[in-house]
Short mmCIF file of C-alpha atoms and ligand atoms in Angstrom, two decimals:
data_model
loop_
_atom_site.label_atom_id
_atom_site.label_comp_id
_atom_site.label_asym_id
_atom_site.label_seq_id
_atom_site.Cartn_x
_atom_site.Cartn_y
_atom_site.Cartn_z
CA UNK J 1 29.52 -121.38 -170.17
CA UNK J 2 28.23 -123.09 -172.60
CA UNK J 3 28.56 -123.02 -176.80
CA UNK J 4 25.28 -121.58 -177.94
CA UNK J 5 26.72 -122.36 -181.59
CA UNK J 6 28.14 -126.11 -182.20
CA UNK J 7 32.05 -125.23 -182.41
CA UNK J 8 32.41 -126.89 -185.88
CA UNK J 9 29.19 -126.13 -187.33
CA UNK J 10 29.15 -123.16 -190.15
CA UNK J 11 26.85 -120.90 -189.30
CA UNK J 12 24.28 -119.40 -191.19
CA UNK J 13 22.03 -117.28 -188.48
CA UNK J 14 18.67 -116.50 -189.67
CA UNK J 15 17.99 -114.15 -187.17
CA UNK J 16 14.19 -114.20 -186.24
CA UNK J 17 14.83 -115.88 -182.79
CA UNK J 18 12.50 -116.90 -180.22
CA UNK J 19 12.66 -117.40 -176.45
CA UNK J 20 12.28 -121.29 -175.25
CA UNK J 21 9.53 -121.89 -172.29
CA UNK J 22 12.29 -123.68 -169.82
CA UNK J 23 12.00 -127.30 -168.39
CA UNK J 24 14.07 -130.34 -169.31
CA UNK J 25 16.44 -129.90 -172.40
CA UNK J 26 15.67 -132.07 -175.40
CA UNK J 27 16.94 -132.91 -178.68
CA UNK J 28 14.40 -133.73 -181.73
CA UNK J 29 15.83 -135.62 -185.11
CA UNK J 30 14.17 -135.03 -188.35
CA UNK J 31 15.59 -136.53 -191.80
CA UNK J 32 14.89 -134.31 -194.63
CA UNK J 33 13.31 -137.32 -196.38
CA UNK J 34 13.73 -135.43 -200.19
CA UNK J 35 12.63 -137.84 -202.91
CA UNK J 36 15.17 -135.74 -204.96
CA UNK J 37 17.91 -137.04 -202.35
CA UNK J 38 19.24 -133.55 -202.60
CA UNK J 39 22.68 -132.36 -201.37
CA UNK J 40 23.79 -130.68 -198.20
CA UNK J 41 24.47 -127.70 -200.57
CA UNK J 42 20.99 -127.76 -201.73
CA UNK J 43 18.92 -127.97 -197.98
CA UNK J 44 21.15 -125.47 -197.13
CA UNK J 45 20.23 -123.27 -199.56
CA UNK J 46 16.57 -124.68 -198.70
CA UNK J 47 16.55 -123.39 -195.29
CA UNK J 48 18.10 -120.48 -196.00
CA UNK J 49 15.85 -119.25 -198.26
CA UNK J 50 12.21 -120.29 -199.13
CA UNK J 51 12.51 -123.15 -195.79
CA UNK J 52 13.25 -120.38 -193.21
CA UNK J 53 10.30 -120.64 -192.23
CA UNK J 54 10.67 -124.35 -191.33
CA UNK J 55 14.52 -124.43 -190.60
CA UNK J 56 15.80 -126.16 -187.31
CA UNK J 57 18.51 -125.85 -185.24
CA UNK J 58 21.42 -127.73 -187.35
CA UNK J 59 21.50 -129.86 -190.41
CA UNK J 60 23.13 -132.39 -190.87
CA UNK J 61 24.74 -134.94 -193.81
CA UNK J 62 26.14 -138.23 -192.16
CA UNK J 63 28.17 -139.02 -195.41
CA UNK J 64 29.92 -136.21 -195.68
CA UNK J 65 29.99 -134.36 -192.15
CA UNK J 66 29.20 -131.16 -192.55
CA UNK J 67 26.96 -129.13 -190.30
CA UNK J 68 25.19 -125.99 -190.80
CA UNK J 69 23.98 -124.25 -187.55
CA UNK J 70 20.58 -121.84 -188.57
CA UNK J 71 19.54 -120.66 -184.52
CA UNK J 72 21.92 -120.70 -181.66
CA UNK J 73 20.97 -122.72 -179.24
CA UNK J 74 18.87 -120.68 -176.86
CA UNK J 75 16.59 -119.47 -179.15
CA UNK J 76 13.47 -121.92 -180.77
CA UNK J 77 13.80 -123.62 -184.21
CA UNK J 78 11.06 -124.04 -186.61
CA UNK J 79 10.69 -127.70 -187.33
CA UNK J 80 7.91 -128.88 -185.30
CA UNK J 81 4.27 -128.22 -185.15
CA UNK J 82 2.15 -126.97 -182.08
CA UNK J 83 0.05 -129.56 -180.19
CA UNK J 84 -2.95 -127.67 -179.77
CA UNK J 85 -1.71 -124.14 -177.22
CA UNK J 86 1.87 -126.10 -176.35
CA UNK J 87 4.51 -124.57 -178.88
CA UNK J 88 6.60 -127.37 -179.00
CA UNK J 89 9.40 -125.55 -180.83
CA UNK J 90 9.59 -123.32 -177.46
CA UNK J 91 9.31 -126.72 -174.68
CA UNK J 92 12.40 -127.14 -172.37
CA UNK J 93 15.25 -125.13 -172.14
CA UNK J 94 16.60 -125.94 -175.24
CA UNK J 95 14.92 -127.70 -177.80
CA UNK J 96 17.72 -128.68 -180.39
CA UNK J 97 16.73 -129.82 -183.84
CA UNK J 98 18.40 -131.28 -185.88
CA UNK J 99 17.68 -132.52 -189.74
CA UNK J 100 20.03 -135.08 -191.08
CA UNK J 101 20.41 -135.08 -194.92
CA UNK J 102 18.80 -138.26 -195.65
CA UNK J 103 16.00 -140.29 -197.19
CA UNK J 104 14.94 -143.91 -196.44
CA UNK J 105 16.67 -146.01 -198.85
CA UNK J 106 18.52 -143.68 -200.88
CA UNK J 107 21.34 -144.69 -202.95
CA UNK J 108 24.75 -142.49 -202.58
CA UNK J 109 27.77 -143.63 -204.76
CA UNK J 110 26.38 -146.59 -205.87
CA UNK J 111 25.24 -148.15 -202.45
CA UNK J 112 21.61 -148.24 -201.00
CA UNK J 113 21.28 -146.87 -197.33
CA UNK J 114 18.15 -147.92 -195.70
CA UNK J 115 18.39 -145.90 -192.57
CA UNK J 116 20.18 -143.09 -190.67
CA UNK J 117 21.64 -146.07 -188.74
CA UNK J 118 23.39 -147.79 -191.96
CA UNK J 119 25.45 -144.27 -193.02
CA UNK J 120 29.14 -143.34 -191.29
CA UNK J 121 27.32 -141.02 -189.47
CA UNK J 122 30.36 -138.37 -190.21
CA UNK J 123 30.64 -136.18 -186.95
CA UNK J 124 27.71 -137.75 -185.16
CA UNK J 125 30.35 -137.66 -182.21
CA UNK J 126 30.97 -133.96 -182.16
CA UNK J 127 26.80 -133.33 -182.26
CA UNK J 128 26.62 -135.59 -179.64
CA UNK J 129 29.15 -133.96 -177.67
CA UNK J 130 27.71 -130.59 -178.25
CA UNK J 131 24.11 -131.77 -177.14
CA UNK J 132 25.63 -132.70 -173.98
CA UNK J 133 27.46 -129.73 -173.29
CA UNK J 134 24.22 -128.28 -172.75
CA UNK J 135 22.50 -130.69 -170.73
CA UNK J 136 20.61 -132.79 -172.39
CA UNK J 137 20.80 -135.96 -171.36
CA UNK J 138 21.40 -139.55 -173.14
CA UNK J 139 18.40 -141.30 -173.27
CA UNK J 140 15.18 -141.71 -175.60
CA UNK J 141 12.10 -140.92 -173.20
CA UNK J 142 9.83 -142.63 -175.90
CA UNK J 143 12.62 -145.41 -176.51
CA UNK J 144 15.28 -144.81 -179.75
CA UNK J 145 13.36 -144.58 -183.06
CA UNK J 146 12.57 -147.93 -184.78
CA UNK J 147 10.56 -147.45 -187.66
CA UNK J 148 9.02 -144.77 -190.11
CA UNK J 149 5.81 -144.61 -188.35
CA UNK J 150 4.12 -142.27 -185.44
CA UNK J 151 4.72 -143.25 -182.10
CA UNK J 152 3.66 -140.22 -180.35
CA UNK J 153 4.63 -139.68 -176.71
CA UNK J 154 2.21 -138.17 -174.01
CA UNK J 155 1.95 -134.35 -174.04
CA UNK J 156 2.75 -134.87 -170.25
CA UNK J 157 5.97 -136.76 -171.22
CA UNK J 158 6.95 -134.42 -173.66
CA UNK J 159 6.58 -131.39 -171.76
CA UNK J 160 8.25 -133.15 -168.30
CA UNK J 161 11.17 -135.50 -170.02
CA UNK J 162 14.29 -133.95 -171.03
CA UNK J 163 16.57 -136.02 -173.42
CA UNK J 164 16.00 -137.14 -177.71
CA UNK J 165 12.73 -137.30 -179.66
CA UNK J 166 12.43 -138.64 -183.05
CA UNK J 167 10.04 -136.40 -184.82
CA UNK J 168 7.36 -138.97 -184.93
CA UNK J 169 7.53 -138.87 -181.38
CA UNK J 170 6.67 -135.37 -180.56
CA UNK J 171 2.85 -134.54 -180.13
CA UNK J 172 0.69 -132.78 -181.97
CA UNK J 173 3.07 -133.69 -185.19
CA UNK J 174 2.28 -136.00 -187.72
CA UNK J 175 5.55 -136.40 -189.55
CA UNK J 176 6.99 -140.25 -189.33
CA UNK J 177 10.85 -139.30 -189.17
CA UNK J 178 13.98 -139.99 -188.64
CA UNK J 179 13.30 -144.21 -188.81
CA UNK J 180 15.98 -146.47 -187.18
CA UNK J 181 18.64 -144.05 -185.30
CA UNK J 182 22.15 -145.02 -184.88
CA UNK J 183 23.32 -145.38 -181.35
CA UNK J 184 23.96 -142.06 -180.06
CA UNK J 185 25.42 -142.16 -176.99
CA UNK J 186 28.14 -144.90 -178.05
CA UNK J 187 29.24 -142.27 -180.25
CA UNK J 188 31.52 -140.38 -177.80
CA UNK J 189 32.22 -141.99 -174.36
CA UNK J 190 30.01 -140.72 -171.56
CA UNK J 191 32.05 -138.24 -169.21
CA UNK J 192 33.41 -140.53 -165.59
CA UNK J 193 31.14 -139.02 -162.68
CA UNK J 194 33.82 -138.26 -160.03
CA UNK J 195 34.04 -140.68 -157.50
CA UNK J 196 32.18 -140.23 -154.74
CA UNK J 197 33.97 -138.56 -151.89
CA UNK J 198 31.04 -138.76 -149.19
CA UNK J 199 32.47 -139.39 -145.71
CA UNK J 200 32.09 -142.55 -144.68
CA UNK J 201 30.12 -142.87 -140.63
CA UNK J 202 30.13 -146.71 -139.29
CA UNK J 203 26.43 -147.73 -137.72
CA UNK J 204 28.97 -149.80 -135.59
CA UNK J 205 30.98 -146.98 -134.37
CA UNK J 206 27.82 -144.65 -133.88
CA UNK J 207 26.04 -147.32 -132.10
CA UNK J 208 28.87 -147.89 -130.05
CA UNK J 209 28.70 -143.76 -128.75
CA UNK J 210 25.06 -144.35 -128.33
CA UNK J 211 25.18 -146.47 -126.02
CA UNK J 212 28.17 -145.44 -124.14
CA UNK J 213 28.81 -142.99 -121.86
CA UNK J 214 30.13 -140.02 -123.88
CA UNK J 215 33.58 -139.48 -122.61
CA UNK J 216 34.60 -142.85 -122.81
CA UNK J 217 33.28 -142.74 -126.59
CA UNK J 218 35.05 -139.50 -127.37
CA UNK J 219 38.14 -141.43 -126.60
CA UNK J 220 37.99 -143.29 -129.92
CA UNK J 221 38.73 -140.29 -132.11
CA UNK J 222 37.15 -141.44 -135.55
CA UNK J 223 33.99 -141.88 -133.59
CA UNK J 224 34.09 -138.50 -132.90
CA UNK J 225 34.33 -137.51 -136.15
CA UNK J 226 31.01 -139.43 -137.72
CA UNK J 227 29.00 -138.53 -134.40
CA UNK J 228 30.31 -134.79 -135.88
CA UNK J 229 28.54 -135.68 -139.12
CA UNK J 230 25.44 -137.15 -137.25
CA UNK J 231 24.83 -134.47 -135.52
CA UNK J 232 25.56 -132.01 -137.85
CA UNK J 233 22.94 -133.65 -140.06
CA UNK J 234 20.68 -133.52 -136.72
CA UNK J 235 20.97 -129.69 -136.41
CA UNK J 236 20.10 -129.45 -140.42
CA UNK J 237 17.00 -131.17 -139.89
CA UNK J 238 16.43 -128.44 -136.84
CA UNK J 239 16.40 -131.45 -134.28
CA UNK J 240 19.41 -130.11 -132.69
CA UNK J 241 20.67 -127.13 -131.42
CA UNK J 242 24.22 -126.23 -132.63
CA UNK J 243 25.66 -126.31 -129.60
CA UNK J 244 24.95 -129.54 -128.99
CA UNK J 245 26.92 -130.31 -132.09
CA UNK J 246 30.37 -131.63 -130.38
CA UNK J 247 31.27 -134.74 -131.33
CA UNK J 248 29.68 -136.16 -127.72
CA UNK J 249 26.60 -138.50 -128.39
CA UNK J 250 25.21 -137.39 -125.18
CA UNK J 251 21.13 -137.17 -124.04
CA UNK J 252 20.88 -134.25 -126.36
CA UNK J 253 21.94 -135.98 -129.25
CA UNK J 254 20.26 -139.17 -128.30
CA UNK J 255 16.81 -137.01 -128.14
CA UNK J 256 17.21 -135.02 -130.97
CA UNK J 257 18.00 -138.90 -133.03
CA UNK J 258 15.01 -140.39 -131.21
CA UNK J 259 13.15 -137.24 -132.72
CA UNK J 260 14.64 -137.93 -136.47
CA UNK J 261 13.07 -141.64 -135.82
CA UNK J 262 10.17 -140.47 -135.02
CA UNK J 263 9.79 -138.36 -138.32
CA UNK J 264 10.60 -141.54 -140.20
CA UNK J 265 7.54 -143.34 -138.26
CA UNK J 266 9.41 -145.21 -135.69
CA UNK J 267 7.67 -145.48 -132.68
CA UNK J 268 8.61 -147.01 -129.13
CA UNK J 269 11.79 -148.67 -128.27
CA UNK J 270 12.18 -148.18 -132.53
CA UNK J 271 12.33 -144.15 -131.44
CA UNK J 272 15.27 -144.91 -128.65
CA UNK J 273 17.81 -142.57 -130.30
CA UNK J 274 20.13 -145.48 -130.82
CA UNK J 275 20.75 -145.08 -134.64
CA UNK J 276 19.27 -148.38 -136.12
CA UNK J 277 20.97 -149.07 -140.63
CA UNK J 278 17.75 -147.50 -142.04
CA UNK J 279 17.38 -144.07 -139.99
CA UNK J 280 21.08 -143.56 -140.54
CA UNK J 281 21.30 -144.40 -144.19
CA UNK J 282 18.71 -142.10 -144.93
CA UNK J 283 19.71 -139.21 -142.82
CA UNK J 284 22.79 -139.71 -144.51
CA UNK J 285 21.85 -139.82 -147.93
CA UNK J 286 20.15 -136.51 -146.93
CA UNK J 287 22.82 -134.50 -145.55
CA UNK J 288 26.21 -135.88 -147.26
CA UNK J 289 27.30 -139.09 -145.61
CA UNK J 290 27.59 -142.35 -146.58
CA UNK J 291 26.80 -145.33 -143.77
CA UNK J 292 29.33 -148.58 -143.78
CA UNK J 293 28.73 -151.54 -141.05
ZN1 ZN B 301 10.72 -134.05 -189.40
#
């Protein structure tokens, strides 16, 4: 399950939801970019009153760290502009926006910030976390943000790349924010994949059954085991009937092999059914298995 509300963002709903179009989740970063350099208190009260009609997902203020959540996550946000019929608010899955309380250069206690980039970025972690958590992954499709001007991505990239758009990326929009973007993803170390646990088969060992007669391969007992996996991946590909499936690389198997060779374009003594590195590896990076010498 997933947190449709950031845990640790207030939330102020606004109700007046709207259902996304599906495809690859995204994330899009606006700045508020308010001469005034107004306060969190102050865009809050913005988008919760006469800026409903433009409020996005969360906002955001990097000095101080709070976070104000206006639509849960499922629904669309408000912040972006259509690109011609494509309702850009509704593309992917989710479409999180998020506006950061800040304007190019502005001064706060004394000290001039040029960019997002140059603030503590209070909490950026926990947003980054949260984006995430619901799929979207870390990368720029348009590359990070460098500058306050347009650099507008393909509608086709938009509408096919899941991951983070600066507004000045997104089509059909003409706004030139967020500038210079901190580095996201450094933020909060990126969850360990598991390591792989595909069984290992040996082109050596399989070879070795191929070419032997069967029961004096069976005696080696970890050959058995990866002509198992062979052939099991043989009888998924519907080359081989599952009774066949036994461990014994006999004329069945070495037909029904002969017959996955010839689906890769092998042809003639390349089609033997003697498993050569490249028909193995990718029959087993099809069904599971991973292929050692
Ligand atoms: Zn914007």
């Amino acid at each position: 399950m997933v947190d449709l509300w950031m845990p640790g963002a207030t939330r102020h709903s606004l109700g007046n939801t709207g259902a996304m179009n599906g495809g690859p989740a995204r994330a899009v970063w606006h700045i508020t970019s308010n001469a005034k350099d107004w306060t969190f208190a102050r865009e809050l009260g913005w988008f919760t009153g006469g800026g409903a009609s433009v409020a996005p997902h969360l906002l955001w203020d990097p000095f101080t760290g709070e976070i104000a959540q206006f639509f849960p996550a499922d629904s669309r946000s408000l912040s972006l502009q259509n690109a011609g019929d494509v309702k850009t608010n509704r593309t992917g899955k989710y479409c999180i926006q998020i506006e950061i309380v800040f304007t190019e250069g502005e001064t706060v206690n004394g000290k001039k910030y040029a960019t997002v980039r140059d603030t503590p970025c209070k909490n950026l972690d926990k947003i980054v976390a949260w984006l995430r958590s619901l799929g979207i992954p870390d990368t720029w499709p348009g590359g990070a943000p460098t500058g306050f001007t347009r650099d507008t991505v393909s509608l086709d990239a938009w509408l096919k790349l899941g991951g983070h758009y600066g507004h000045n990326q997104v089509p059909g929009n003409s706004h030139v924010d967020p500038g210079p973007m901190p580095n996201l993803f450094a933020t909060v170390p990126a969850p360990q994949k598991p390591p792989t646990t595909k069984p290992k088969v040996s082109l050596a060992h399989v070879v070795y059954a191929a070419k032997h007669d069967p029961a004096a391969a069976q005696g080696h007992t970890s050959y058995k085991s990866e002509v198992l996996l062979v052939e099991k991946a043989l009888a998924a590909e519907k080359l081989l009937a599952s009774q066949w499936v036994d461990g014994s690389y006999g004329t069945k198997t070495l037909t029904a092999y002969a017959a996955w060779q010839r689906k890769l374009g092998y042809t003639g003594s390349d089609a033997d059914g003697t498993p050569g590195k490249t028909s193995l590896t990718r029959l087993g990076d099809k069904h599971g298995f991973a292929v050692t010498a």
